[in-house]
Every structure is written in C-alpha cells, then in structure tokens.
Tab-separated table of C-alpha atoms and ligand atoms in Angstrom:
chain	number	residue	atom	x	y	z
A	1	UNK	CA	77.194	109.034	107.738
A	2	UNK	CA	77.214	105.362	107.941
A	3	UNK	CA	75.826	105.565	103.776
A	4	UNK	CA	78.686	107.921	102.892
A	5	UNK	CA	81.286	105.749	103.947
A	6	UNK	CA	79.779	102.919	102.288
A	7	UNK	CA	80.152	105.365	99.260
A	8	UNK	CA	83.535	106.011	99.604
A	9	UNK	CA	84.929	102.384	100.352
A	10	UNK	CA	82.727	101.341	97.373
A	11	UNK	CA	84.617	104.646	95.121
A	12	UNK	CA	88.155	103.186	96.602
A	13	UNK	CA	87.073	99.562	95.363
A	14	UNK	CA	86.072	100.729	91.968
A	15	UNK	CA	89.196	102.769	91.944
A	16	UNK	CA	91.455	99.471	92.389
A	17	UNK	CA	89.824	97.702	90.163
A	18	UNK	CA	90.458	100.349	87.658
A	19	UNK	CA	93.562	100.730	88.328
A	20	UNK	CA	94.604	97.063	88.216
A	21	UNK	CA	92.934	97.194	84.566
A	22	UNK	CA	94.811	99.951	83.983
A	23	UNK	CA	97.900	98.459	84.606
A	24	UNK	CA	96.991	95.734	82.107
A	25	UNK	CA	97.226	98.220	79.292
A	26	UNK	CA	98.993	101.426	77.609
A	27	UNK	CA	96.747	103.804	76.742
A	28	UNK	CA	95.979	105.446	80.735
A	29	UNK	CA	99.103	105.676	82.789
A	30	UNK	CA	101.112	108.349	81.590
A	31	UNK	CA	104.468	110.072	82.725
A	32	UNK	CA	104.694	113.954	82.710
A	33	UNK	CA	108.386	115.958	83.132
A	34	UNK	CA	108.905	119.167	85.716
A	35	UNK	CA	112.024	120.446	85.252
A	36	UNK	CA	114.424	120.764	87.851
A	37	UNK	CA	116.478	124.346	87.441
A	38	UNK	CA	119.679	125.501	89.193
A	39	UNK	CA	119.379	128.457	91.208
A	40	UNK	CA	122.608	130.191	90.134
A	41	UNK	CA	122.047	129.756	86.601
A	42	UNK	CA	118.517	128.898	85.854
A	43	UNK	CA	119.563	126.037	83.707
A	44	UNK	CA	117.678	123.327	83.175
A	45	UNK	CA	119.544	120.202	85.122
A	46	UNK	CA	117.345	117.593	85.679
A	47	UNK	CA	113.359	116.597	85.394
A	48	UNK	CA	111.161	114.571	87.983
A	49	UNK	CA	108.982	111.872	87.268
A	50	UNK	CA	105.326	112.748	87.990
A	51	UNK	CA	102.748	109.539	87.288
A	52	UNK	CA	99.292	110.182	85.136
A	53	UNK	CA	95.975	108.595	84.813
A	54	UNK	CA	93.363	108.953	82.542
A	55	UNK	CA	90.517	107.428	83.616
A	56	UNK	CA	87.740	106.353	81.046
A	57	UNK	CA	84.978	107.574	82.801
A	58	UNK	CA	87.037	110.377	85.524
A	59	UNK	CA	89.035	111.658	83.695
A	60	UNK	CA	92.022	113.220	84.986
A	61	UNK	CA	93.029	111.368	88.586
A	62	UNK	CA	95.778	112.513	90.263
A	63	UNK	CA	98.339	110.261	92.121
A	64	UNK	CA	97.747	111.952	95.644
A	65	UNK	CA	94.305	109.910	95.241
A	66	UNK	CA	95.275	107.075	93.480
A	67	UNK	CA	98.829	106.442	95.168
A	68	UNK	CA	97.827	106.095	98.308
A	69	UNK	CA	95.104	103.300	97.248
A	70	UNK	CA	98.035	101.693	95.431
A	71	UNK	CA	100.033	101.377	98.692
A	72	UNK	CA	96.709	100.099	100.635
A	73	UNK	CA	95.638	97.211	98.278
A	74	UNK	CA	99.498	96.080	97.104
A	75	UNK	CA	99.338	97.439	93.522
A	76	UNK	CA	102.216	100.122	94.103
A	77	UNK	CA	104.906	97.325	93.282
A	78	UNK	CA	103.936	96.506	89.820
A	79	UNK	CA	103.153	100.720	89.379
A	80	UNK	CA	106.586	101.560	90.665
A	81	UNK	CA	108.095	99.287	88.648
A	82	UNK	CA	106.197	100.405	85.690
A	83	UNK	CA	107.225	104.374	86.432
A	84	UNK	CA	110.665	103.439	86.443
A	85	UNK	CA	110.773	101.552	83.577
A	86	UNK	CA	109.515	103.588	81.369
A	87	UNK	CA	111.432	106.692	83.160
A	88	UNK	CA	114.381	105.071	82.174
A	89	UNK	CA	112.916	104.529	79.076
A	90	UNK	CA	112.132	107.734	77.741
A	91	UNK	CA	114.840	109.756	79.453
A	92	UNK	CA	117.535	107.499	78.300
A	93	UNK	CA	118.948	109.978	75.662
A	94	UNK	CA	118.198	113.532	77.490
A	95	UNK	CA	120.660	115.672	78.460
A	96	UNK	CA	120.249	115.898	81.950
A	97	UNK	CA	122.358	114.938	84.900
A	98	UNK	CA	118.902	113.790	86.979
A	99	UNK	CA	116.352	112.124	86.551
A	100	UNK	CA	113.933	112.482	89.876
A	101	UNK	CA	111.647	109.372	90.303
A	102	UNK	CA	109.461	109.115	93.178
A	103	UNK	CA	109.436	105.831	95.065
A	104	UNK	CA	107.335	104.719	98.367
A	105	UNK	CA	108.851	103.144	101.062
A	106	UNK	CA	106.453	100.368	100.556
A	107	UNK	CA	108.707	99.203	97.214
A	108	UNK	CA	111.997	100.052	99.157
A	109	UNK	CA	110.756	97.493	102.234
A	110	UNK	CA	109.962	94.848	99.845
A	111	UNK	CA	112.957	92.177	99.477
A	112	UNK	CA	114.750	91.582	96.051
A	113	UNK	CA	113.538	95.730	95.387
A	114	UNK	CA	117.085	96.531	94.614
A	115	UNK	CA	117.725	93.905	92.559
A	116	UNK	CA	114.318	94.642	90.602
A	117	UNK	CA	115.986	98.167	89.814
A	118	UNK	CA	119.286	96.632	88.490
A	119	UNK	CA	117.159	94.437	85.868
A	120	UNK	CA	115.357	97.724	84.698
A	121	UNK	CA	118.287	99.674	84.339
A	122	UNK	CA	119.906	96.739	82.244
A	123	UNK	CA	116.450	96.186	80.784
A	124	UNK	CA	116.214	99.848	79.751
A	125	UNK	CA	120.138	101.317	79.553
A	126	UNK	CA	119.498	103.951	81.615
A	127	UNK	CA	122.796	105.153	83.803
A	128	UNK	CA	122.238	104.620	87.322
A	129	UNK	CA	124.146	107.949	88.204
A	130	UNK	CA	121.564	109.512	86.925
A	131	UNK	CA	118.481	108.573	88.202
A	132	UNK	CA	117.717	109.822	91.608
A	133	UNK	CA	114.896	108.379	93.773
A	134	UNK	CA	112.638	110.555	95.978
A	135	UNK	CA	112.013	109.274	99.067
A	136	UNK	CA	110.007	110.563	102.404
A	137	UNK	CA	111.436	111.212	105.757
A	138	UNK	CA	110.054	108.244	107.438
A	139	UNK	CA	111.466	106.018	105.118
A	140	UNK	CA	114.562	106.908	106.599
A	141	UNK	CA	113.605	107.274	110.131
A	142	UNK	CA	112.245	103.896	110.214
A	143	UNK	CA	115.203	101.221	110.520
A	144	UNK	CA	113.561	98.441	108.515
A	145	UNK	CA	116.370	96.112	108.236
A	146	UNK	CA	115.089	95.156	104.879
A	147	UNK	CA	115.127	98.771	103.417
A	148	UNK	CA	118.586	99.647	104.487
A	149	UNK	CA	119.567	96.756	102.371
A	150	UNK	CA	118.150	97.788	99.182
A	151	UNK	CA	119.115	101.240	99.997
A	152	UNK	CA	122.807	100.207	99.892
A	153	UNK	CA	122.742	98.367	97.295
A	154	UNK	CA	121.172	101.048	95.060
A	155	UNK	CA	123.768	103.461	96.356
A	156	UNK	CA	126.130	100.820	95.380
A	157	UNK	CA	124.517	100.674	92.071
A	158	UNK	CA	125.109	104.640	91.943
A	159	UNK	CA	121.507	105.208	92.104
A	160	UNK	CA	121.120	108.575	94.440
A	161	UNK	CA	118.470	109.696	97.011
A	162	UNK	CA	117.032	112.967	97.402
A	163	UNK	CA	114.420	113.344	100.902
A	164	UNK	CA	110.619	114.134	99.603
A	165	UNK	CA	109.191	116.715	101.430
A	166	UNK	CA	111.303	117.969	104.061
A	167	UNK	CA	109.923	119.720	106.942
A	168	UNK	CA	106.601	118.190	106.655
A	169	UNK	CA	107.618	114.871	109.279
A	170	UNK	CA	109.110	114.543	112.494
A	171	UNK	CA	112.702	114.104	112.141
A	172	UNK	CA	114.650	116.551	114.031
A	173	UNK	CA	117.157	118.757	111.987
A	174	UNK	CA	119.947	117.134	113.393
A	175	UNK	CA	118.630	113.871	112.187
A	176	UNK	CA	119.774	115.314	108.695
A	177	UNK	CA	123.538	114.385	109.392
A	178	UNK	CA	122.978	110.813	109.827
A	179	UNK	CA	120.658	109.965	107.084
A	180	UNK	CA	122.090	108.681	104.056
A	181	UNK	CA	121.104	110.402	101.365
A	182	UNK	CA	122.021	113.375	98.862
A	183	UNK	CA	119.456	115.705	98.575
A	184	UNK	CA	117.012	117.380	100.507
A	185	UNK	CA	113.908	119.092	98.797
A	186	UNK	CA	112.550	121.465	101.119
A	187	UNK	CA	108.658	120.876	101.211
A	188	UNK	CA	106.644	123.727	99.156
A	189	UNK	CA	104.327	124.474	102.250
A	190	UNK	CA	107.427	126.279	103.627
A	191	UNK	CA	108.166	128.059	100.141
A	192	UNK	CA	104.424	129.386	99.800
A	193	UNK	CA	105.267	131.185	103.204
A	194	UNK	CA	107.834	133.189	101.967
A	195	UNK	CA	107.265	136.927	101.450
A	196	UNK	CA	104.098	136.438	103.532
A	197	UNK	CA	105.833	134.680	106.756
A	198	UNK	CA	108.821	135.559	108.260
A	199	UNK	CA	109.383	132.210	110.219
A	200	UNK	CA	109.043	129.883	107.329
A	201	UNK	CA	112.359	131.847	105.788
A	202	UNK	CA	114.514	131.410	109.089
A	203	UNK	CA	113.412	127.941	108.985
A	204	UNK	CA	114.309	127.484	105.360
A	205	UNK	CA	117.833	128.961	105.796
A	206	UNK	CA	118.397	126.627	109.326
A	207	UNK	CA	117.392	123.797	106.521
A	208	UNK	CA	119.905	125.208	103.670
A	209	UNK	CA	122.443	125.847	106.160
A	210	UNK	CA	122.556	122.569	108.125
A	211	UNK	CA	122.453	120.643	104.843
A	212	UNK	CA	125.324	122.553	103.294
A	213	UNK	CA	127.103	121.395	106.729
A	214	UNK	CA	126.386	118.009	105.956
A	215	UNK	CA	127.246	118.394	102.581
A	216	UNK	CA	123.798	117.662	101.329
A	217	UNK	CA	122.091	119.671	97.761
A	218	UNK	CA	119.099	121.317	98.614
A	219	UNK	CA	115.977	121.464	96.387
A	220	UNK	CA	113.023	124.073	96.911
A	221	UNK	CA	109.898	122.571	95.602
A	222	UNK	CA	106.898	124.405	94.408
A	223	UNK	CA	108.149	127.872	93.391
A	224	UNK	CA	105.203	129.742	92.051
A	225	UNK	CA	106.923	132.942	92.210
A	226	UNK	CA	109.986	135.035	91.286
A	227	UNK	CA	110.489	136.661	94.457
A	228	UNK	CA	110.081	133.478	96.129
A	229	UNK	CA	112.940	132.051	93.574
A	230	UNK	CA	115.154	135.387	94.191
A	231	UNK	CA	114.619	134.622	97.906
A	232	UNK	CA	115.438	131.182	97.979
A	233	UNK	CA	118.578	131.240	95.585
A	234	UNK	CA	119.704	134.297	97.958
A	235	UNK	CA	119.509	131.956	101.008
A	236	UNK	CA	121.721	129.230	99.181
A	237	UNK	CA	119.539	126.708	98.218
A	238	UNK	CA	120.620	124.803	94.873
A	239	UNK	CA	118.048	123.776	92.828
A	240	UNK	CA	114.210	125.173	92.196
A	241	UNK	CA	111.234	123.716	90.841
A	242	UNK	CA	107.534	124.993	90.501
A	243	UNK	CA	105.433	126.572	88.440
A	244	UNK	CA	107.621	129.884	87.787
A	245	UNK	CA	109.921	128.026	85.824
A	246	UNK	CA	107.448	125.395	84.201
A	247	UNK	CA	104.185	122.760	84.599
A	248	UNK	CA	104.990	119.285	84.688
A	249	UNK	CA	104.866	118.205	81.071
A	250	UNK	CA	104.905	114.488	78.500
A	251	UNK	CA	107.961	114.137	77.049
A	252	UNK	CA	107.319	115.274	73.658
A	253	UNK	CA	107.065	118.725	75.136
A	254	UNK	CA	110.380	118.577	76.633
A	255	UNK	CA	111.808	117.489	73.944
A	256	UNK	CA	109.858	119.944	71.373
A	257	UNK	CA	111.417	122.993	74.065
A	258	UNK	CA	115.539	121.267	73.259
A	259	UNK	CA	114.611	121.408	69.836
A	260	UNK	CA	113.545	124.936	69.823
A	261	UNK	CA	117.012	125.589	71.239
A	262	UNK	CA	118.639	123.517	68.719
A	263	UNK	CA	119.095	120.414	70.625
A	264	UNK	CA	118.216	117.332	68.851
A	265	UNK	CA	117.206	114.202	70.930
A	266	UNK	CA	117.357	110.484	69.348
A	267	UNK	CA	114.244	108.832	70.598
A	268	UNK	CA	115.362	105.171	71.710
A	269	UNK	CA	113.238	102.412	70.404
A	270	UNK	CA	110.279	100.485	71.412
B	301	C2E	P1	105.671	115.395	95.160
B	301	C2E	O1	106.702	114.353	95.056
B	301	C2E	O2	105.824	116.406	96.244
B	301	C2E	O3	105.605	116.087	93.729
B	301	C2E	C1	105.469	117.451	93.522
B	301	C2E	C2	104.032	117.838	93.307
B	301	C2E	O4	103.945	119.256	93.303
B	301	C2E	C3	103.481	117.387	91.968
B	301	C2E	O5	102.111	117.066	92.132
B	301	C2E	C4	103.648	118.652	91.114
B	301	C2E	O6	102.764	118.700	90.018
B	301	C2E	C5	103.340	119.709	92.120
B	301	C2E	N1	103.951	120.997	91.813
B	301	C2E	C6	105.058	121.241	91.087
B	301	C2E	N2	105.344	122.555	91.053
B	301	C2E	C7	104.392	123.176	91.779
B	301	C2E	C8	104.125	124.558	92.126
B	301	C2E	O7	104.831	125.477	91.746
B	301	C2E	N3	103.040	124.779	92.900
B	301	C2E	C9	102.218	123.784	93.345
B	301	C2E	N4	101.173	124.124	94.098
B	301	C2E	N5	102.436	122.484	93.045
B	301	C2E	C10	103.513	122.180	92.278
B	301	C2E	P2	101.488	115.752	91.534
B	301	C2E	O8	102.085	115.472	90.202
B	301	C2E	O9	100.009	115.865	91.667
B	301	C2E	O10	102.010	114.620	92.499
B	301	C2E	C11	101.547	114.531	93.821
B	301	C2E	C12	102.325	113.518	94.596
B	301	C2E	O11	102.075	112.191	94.129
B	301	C2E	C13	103.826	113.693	94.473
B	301	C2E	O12	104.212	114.719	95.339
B	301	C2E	C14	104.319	112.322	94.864
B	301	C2E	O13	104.382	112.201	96.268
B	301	C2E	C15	103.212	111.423	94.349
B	301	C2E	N6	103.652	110.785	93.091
B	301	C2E	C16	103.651	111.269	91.826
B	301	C2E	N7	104.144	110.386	90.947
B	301	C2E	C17	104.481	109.294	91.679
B	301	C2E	C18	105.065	108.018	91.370
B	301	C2E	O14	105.416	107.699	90.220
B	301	C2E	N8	105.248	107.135	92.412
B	301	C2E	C19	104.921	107.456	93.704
B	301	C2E	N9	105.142	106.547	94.682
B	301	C2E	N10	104.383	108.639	94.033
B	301	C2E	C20	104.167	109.546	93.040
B	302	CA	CA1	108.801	114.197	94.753
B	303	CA	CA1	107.378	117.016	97.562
C-alpha cells in the first residue's frame, strides 16, 4: 500500500516537472474548440476552450489529471494565463459571440488576476464581451474578498461568467439569484439521466426554470444524444453542447468546417 503511494506521489512529481518543462515550450500544450449550439436553432454561437497535452513519453494527458496537479504545486497561474492568451489569440477573428474559457478559482483569488486579463486582452485584441469565463460553484459560494474584486472588475471589463458544472456542489437553488453571474451550464451527470431517469429531468427543468427567473442563460453540457437535445431544448434550456453536435476540436478544424460553408476566416498574426 505504503509502495503504491510512493508510486503515485513519485508519478505526480514527474508529472510537475513535466509540466513546468512543458510550459517552457510550444510544441505540447495545445487548445481544442467544442462548439457551443443554440437550442432553438442549432446554430453554432460560441466554442469553449478545452486545454491539451502531449506528453513525450504519455502521450495524450488529459486536464482532469493534470489540472488538478497544476492547482496543487502553483503552476495553474502561468497555465491559465497561457490558455487565455492564446484563446484570445486564435479566436480573435471568429465569428462567434462566445468564447468559453475555463478558469480556477485559484487564478480568480490571486491579487492583480484582473488586471493580468486586461493586459492579455490588450496584448491579444480580443473583445472582452466576448470571452466568457467558466467558473465552479464554490468559487462563488466562497466570499474571498480578493475574488469578488477581480470578479468586478472583469465584469467591468465586460468579461462574462457562466457557473461550471451546476448541480454537482452544494449551493442551494435559491443561491442562484444572488450569484453574480450569466450563465449556468447544467452539469452533464444530470443530462446522461435523461430518458433513463425521471428525477434528473424535474430537476433540470427546477434548474431552467429558476434561472430564467433570475434572468440567467442556461447551458446543457455533454449531450450525447438527440433525444436528450429534443428533451432539453423542450424544457427551455438555451444552449447545448456534447458530442451530438461535435468533439472538441484545434482550430484549423473549425475553421476548415466555416470554410466549407463559405466563410472565410483571416488568421491574425504571430
Ligand atoms: P468541463 O469544463 O466540464 O469541460 C467539459 C468536458 O466534457 C470536456 O472534457 C469535454 O471534452 C467533455 N465533453 C464534451 N462533450 C461531451 C459529451 O457529449 N459527453 C461526454 N462524456 N463528455 C463531453 P475535457 O476536455 O477532458 O476537460 C475536463 C475538465 O478539465 C473540464 O471540464 C475543465 O474543468 C478542465 N479544463 C479543461 N481545460 C481547462 C483550462 O484551460 N483551465 C482549467 N482551469 N481547467 C480546464
Ligand atoms: Ca467548462
Ligand atoms: Ca462542466
């Protein structure tokens, strides 16, 4: 027992050392695109921002294992900041109206964050209306002083916020009302219950409903089928994203699909 966790604090360790080294370079952290759709029409309104590494040796390493050892050893600063810099980067010129970026509530604690965000989005000439940063429940159930300050000042900015994962933490429904922010996406554990579970739709539609009150959008994340789509755009919610529409995606892909349709994208520079 004793062995195997030696193992696995050893794995973690090589893991941040890689990942430091990979933050050193350009050639292993890599942003894919999911689409964002709107329910009533289908169209295609907005993408979010899903971080990539390749490993040398690993391979593929997803950011549920490596984000998490970002947040423990202090490296999910200089990450974030790299996600939304190139985000704004390469989505400058897309004709979207969102741009989704995930962000922890480690980088929102940290002083000066907001500030950080206003250099990039000079840096980069990205509109701040547009970008939209994902956020988790507790980041807004926890009253850090600190974080309510750089959340105003993004709003301020224009920046928006959309809750991660809804459902999934401990924040009472009627919680919803007070929390400043613009979107909700409705966590896809509650969407993969649909058609099977009866409960997980009445809770959905309490969700949809209550946010509608409060004059929130609502998001349904991981739709993997249509009936689950036809369900949740029958309950009201706004926007879908998941598999049935498309896989997250690089760039070029996205912007190979606007060209298909006779959309032509100018590719900033540098
Ligand atoms: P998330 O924010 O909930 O992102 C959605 C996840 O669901 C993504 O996993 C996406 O690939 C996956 N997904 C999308 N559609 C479907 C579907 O139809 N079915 C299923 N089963 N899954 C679907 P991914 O890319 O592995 O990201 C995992 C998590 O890592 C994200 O969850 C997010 O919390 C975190 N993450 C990703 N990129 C970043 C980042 O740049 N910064 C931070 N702080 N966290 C990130
Ligand atoms: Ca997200
Ligand atoms: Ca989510």
């Amino acid at each position: 027992y004793t062995r195997d966790m030696d193992r696995s604090i050893e794995a973690r360790r090589e893991l941040e050392g890689d990942l430091r080294k990979a933050l050193g370079r350009d050639d292993q952290l890599t942003l894919h695109f999911q689409p964002l759709h709107s329910a009533a029409s289908s169209a295609m309104t907005g993408v979010e921002v899903l971080l990539r590494w390749k490993h040398p040796t690993r391979g593929w390493v997803g950011p549920d294992v490596f984000v998490p050892i970002a947040e423990e050893v202090g490296l999910i600063h200089e990450l974030g900041e790299w996600v939304l810099g190139e985000a704004c980067r390469q989505t400058r010129d897309w004709p979207v109206s969102t741009v989704a970026v995930n962000v922890s509530a480690l980088e929102l604690s940290k002083p000066g964050y907001a500030m950080r965000v206003a250099n990039i989005l000079l840096r980069t000439g990205a509109d701040p209306a547009k970008i939209e940063l994902e956020v988790t429940e507790s980041t807004f159930t926890a009253q850090h002083g600190e974080c309510q300050s750089n959340i105003r000042a993004l709003r301020e900015l224009g920046l928006r916020f959309a809750l991660d994962d809804f459902g999934t933490g401990f924040s009472s429904l009627s919680r919803l009302q007070q929390l400043d922010v613009d979107r909700i996406k409705i966590d896809r554990s509650f969407v993969q219950g649909f058609g099977k579970n009866g409960s997980d739709e009445a809770i959905v539609q309490a969700i949809i409903d209550l946010a509608k009150a409060s004059g929130l959008k609502t998001t349904a994340e991981g739709v993997e089928t249509t009936t689950q789509a036809d369900r949740l755009r029958g309950i009201g919610c706004d926007e879908l994203q998941g598999f049935v529409f498309d896989r997250p995606m690089p760039a070029e892909d996205i912007e190979r699909m606007w060209k298909r349709k006779g959309l032509h994208i100018v590719k900033p520079a540098g």
